[in-house]
PDB file of C-alpha atoms in Angstrom:
ATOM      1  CA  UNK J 110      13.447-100.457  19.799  1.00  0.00           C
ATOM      2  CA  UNK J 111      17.180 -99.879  18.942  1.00  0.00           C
ATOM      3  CA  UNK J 112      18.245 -96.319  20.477  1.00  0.00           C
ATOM      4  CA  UNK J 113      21.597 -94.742  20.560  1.00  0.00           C
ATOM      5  CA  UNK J 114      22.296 -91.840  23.443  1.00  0.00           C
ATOM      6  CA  UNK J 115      25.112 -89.419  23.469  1.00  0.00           C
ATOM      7  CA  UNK J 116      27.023 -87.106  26.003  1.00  0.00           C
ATOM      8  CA  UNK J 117      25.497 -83.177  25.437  1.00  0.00           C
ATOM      9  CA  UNK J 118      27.550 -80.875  23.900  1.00  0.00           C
ATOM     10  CA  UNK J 119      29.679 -78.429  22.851  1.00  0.00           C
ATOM     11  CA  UNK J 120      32.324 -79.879  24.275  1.00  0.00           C
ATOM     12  CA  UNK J 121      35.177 -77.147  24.024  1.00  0.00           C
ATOM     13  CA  UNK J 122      39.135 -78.230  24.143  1.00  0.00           C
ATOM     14  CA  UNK J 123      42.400 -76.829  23.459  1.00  0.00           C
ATOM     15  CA  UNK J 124      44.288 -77.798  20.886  1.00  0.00           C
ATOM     16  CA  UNK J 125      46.638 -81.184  21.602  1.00  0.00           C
ATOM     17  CA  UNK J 126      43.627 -82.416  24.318  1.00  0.00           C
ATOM     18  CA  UNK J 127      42.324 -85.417  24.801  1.00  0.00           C
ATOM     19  CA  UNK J 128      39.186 -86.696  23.794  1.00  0.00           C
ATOM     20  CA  UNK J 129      36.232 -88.893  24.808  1.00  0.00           C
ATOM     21  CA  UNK J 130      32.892 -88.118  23.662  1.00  0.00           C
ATOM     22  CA  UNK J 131      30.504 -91.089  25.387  1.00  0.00           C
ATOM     23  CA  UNK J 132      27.989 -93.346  23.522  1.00  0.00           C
ATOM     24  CA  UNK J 133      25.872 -95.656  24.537  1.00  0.00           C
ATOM     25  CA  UNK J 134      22.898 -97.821  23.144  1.00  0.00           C
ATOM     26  CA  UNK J 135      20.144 -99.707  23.205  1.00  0.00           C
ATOM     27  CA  UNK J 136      19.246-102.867  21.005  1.00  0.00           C
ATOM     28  CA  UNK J 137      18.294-106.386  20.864  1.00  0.00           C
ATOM     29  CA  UNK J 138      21.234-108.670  19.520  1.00  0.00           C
ATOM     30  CA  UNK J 139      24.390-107.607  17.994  1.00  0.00           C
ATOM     31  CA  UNK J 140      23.934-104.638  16.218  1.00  0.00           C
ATOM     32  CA  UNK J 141      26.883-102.871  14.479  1.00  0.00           C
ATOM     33  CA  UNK J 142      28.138 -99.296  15.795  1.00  0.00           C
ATOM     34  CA  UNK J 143      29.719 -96.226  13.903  1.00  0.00           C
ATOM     35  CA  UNK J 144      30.852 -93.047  14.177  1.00  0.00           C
ATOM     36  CA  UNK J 145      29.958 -89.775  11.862  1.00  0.00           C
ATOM     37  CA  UNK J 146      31.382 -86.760  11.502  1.00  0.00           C
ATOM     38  CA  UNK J 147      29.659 -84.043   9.660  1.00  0.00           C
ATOM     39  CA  UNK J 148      32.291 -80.600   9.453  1.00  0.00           C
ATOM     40  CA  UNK J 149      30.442 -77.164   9.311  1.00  0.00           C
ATOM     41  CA  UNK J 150      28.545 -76.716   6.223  1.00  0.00           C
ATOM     42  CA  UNK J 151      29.181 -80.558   5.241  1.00  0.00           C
ATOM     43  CA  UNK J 152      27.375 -84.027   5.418  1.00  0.00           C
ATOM     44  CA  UNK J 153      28.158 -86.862   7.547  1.00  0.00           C
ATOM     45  CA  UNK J 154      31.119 -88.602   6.599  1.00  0.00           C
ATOM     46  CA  UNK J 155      31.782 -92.673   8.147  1.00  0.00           C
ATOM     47  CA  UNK J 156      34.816 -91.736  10.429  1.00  0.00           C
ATOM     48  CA  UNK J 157      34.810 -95.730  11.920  1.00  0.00           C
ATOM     49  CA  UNK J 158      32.963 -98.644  12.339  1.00  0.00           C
ATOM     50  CA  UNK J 159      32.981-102.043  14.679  1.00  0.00           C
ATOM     51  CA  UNK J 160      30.762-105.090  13.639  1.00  0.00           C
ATOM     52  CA  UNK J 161      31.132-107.096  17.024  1.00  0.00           C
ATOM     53  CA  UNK J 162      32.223-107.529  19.885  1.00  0.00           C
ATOM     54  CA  UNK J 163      35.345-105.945  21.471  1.00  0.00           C
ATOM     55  CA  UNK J 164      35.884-105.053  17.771  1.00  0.00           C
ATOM     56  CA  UNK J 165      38.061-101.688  17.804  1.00  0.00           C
ATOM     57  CA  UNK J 166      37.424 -99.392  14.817  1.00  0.00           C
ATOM     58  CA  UNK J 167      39.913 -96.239  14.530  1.00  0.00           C
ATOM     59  CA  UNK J 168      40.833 -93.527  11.765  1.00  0.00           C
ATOM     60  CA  UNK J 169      42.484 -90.423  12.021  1.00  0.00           C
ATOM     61  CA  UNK J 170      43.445 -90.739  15.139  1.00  0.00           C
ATOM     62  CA  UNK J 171      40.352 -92.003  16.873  1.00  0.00           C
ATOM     63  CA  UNK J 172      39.280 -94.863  17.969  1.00  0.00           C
ATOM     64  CA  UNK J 173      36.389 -96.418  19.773  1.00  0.00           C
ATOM     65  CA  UNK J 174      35.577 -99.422  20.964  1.00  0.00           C
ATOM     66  CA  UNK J 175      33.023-101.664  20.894  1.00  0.00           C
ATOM     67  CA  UNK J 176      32.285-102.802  24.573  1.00  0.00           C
ATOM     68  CA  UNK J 177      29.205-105.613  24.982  1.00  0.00           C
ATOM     69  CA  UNK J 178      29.279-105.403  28.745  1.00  0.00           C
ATOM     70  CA  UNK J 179      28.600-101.895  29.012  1.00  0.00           C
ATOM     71  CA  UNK J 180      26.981-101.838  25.658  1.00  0.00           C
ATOM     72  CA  UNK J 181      29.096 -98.410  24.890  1.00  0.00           C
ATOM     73  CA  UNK J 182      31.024 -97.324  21.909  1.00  0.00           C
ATOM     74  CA  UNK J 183      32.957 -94.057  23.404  1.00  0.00           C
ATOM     75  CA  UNK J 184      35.093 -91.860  20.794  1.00  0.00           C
ATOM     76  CA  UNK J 185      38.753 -90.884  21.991  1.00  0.00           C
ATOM     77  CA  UNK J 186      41.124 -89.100  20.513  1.00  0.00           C
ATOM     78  CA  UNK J 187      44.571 -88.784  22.305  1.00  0.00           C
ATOM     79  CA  UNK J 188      45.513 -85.047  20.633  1.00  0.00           C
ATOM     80  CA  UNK J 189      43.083 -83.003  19.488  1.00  0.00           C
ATOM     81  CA  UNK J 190      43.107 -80.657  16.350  1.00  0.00           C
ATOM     82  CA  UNK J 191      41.386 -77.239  15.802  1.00  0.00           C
ATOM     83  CA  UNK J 192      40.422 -78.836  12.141  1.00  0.00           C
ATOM     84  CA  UNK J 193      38.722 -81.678  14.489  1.00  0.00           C
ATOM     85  CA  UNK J 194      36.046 -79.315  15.488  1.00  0.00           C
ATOM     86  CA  UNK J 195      32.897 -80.657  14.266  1.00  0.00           C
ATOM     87  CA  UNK J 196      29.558 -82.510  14.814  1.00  0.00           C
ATOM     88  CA  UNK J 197      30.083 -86.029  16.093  1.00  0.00           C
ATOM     89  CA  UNK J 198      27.383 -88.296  15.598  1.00  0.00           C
ATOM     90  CA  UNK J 199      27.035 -92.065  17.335  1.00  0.00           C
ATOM     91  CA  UNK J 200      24.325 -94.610  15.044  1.00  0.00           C
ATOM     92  CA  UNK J 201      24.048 -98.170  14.991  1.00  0.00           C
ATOM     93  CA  UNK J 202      22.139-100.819  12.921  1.00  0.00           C
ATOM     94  CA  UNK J 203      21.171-104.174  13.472  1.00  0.00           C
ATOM     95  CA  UNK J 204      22.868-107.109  11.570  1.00  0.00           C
ATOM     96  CA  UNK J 205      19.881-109.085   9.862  1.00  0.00           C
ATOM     97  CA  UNK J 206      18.423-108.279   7.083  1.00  0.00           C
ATOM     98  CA  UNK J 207      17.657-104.812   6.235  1.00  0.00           C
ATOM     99  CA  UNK J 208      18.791-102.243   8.803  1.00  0.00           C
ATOM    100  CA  UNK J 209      18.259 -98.849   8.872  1.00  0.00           C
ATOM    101  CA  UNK J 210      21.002 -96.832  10.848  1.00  0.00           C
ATOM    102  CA  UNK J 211      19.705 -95.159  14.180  1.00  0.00           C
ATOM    103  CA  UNK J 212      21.449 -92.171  14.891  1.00  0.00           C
ATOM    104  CA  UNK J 213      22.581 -90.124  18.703  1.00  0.00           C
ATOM    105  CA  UNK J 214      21.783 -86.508  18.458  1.00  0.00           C
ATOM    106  CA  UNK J 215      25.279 -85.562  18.056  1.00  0.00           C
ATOM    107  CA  UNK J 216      27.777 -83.850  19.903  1.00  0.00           C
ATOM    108  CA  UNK J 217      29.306 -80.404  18.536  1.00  0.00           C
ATOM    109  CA  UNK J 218      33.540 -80.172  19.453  1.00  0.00           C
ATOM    110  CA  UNK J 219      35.184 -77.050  19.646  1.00  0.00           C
ATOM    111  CA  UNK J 220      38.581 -76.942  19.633  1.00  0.00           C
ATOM    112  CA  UNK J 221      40.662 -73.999  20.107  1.00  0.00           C
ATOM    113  CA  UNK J 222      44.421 -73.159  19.339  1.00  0.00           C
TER     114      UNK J 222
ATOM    115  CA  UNK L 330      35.388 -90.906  -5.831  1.00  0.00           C
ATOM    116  CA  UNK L 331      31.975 -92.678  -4.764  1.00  0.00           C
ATOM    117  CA  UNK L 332      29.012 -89.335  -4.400  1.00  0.00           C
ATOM    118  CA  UNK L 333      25.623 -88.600  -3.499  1.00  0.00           C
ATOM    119  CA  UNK L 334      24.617 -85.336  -4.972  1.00  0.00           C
ATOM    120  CA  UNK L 335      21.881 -83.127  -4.097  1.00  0.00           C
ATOM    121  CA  UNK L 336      20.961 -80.779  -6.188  1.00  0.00           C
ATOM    122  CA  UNK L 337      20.332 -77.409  -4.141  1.00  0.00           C
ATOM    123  CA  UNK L 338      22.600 -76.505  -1.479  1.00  0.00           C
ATOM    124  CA  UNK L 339      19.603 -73.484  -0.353  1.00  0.00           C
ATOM    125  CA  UNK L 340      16.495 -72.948  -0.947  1.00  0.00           C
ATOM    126  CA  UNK L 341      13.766 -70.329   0.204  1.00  0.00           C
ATOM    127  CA  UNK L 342      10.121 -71.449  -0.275  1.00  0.00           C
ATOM    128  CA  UNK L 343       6.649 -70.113   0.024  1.00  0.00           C
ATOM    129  CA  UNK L 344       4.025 -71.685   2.547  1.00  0.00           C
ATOM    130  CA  UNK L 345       1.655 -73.767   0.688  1.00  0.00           C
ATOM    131  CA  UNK L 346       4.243 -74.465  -2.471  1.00  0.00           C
ATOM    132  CA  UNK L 347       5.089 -77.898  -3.265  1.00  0.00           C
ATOM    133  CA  UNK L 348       8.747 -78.986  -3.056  1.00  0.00           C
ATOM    134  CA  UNK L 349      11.055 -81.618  -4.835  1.00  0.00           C
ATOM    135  CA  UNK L 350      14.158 -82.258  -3.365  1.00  0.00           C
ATOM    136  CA  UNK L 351      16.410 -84.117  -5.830  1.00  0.00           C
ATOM    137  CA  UNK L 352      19.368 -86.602  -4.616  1.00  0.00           C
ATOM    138  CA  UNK L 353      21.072 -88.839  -6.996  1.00  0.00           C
ATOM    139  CA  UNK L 354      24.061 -91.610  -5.890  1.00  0.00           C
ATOM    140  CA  UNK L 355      26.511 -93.162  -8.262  1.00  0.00           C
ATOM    141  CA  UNK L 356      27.534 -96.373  -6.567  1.00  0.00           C
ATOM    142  CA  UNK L 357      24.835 -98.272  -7.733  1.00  0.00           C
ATOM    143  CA  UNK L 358      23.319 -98.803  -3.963  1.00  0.00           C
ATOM    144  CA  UNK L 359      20.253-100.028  -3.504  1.00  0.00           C
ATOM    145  CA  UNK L 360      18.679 -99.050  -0.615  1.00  0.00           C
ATOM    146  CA  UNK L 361      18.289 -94.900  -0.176  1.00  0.00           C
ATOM    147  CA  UNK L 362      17.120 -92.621   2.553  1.00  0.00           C
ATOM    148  CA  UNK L 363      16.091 -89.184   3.828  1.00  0.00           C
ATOM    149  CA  UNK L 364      17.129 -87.099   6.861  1.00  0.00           C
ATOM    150  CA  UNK L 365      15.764 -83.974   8.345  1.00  0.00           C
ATOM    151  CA  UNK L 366      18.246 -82.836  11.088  1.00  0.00           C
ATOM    152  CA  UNK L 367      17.404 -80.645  13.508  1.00  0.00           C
ATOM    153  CA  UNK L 368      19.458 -78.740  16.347  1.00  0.00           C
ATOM    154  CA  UNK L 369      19.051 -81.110  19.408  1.00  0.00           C
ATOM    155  CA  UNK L 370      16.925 -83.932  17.451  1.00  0.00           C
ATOM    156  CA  UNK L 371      19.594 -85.006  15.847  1.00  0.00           C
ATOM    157  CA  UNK L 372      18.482 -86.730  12.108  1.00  0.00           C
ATOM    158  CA  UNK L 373      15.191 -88.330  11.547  1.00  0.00           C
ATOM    159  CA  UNK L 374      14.879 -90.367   9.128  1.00  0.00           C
ATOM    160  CA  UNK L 375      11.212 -89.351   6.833  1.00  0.00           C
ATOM    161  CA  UNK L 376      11.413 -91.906   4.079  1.00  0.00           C
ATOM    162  CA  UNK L 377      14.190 -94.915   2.863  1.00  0.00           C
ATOM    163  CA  UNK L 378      13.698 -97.035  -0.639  1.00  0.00           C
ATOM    164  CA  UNK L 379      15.205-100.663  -0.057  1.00  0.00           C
ATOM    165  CA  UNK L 380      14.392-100.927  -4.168  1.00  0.00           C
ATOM    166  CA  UNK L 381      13.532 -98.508  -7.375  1.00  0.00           C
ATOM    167  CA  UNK L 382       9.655 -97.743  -6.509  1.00  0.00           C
ATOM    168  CA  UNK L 383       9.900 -99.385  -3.263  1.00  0.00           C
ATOM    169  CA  UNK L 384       9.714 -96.632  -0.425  1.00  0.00           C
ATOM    170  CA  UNK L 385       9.001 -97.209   3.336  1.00  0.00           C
ATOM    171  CA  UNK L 386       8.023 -94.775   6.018  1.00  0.00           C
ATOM    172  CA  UNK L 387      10.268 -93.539   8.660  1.00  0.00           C
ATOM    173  CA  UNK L 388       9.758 -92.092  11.654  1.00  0.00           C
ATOM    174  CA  UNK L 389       8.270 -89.007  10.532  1.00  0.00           C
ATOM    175  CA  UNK L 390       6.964 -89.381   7.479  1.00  0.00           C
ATOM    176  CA  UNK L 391       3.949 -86.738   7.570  1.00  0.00           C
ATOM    177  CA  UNK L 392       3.715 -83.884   4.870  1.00  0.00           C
ATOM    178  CA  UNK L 393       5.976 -85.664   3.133  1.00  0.00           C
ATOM    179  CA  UNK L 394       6.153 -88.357   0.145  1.00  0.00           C
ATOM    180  CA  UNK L 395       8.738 -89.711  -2.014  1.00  0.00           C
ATOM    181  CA  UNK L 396       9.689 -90.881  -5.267  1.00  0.00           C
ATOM    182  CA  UNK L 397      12.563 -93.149  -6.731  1.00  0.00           C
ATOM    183  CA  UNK L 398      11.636 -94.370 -10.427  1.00  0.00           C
ATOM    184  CA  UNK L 399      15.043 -94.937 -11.146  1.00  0.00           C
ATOM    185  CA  UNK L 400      17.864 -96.911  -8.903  1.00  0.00           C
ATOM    186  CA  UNK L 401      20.390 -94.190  -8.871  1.00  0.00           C
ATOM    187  CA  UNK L 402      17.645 -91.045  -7.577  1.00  0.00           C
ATOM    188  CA  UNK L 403      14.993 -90.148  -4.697  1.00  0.00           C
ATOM    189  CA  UNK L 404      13.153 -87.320  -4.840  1.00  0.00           C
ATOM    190  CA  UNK L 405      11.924 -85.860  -1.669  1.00  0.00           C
ATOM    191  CA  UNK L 406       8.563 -84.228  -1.850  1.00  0.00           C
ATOM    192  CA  UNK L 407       6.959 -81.384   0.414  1.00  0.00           C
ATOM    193  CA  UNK L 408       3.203 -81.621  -0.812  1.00  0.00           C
ATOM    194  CA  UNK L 409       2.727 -78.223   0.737  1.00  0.00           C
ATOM    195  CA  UNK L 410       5.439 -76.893   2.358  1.00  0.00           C
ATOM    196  CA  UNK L 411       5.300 -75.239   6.064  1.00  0.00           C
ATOM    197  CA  UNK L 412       7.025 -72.926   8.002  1.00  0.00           C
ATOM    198  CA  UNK L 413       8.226 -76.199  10.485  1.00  0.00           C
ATOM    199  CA  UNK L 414       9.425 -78.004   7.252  1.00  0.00           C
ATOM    200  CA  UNK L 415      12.415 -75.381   7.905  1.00  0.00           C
ATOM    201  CA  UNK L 416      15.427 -77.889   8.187  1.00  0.00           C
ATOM    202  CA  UNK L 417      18.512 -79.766   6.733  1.00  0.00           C
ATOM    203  CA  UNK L 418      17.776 -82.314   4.461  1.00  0.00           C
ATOM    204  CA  UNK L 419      20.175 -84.975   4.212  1.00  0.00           C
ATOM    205  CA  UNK L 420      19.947 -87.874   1.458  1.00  0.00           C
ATOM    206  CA  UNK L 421      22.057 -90.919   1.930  1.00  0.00           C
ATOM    207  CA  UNK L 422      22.324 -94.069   0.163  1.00  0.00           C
ATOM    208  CA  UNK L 423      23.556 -97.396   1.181  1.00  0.00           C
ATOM    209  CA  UNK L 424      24.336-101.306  -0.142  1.00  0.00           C
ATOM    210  CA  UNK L 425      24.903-102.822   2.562  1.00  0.00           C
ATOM    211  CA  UNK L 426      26.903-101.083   6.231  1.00  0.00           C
ATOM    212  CA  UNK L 427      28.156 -97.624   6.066  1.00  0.00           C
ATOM    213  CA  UNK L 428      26.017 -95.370   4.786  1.00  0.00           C
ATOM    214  CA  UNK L 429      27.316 -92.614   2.185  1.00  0.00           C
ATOM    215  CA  UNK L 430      25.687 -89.120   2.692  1.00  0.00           C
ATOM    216  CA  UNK L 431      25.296 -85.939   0.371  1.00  0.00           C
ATOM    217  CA  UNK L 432      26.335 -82.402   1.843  1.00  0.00           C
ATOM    218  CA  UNK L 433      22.489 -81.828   2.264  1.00  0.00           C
ATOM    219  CA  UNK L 434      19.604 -79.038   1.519  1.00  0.00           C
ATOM    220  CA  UNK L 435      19.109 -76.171   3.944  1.00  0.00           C
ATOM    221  CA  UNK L 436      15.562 -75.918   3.263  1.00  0.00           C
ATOM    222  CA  UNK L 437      13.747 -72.237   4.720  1.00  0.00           C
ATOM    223  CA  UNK L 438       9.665 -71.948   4.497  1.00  0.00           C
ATOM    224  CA  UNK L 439       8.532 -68.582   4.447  1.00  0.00           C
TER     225      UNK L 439
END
């Protein structure tokens, strides 16, 4: 079946760092891959998506792309913020019919000023 | 602005009581699902409606059921709630990619 698996965490930074948090996955055919952010008391918010292929999704700063070969979809972020710290979560679906999203365990960022 | 609202932020509950955990959307999606998440588990999904009074399993459905009479809500049921029901409970609801998610229930069983 369709799994997603991320890098453990906390990952801790100082403030202006640079990112990656790693994702990989698992699935048969071309599934679509996001990333979720959920702040500290908060749901999960869509932070970006990428429906195929060497597709590049990116949003406040991050981006992530999506890489078939490796099948990967790692999170960067060239400067980091102390309001970035947060849960980051990796998921994917698949791209028939109904899909239901399969999520990475997440991976908690700590930023510091 | 698009929402998914559920209705308790906390709640502290019994062992043995029976629980109904109430999340309503107002996009008009169809399809509907709920979370537990769990530090280092990540979220698992219990129960998703593709319909109203459709409902499907998930991957761990057990002491749980679920309702959705109407298209806009799913109610999340703990038939006799336990001290490892203890979680986050996150409702989400989708059309079609992307799902949108509510700011969740901290559920504790005592």
């Amino acid at each position: 079946g369709n799994s997603v698996t991320q890098m453990e965490g906390p990952v801790t930074l100082s403030e202006e760092a640079f990112l990656t948090i790693n994702c990989t996955y698992t699935a048969t055919g071309y599934p679509s891959l996001f990333w979720y952010v959920q702040y500290p008391g908060e749901g999960l918010q869509l932070l970006l998506k990428a429906t195929k292929a060497d597709d590049k999704g990116s949003n406040k700063g991050f981006e992530a792309t999506y890489r078939k070969e490796t099948t990967s979809f790692h999170l960067e972020k060239g400067s980091v913020q102390v309001s970035d710290s947060a849960v980051y979560f990796c998921a994917l679906s698949g791209n028939t019919g109904f899909q239901k999203l399969v999520f990475g365990t997440g991976t908690r960022l700590l930023v510091s000023p | 602005d698009v929402k998914v609202t559920q209705s308790s932020r906390y709640l502290v509950k019994r062992t043995g009581e029976k629980v109904f955990l109430e999340c309503v959307q107002d996009m008009d999606h169809e399809n509907m699902f709920w979370y537990r998440q769990d530090p280092g588990l990540g979220l698992r999904l219990i129960y998703f409606s593709y319909d109203v009074k459709m409902k499907e399993k998930g991957d761990i459905p057990e002491g749980y059921s679920v309702s959705r009479e109407k298209k806009e809500r799913f109610s999340l049921i703990l038939e006799s709630a336990s001290t490892n029901q203890t979680s986050m409970y996150l409702c989400a609801s989708s059309r079609d990619y992307g799902y949108t998610f509510g700011s969740g229930t901290r559920l504790t069983v005592v």
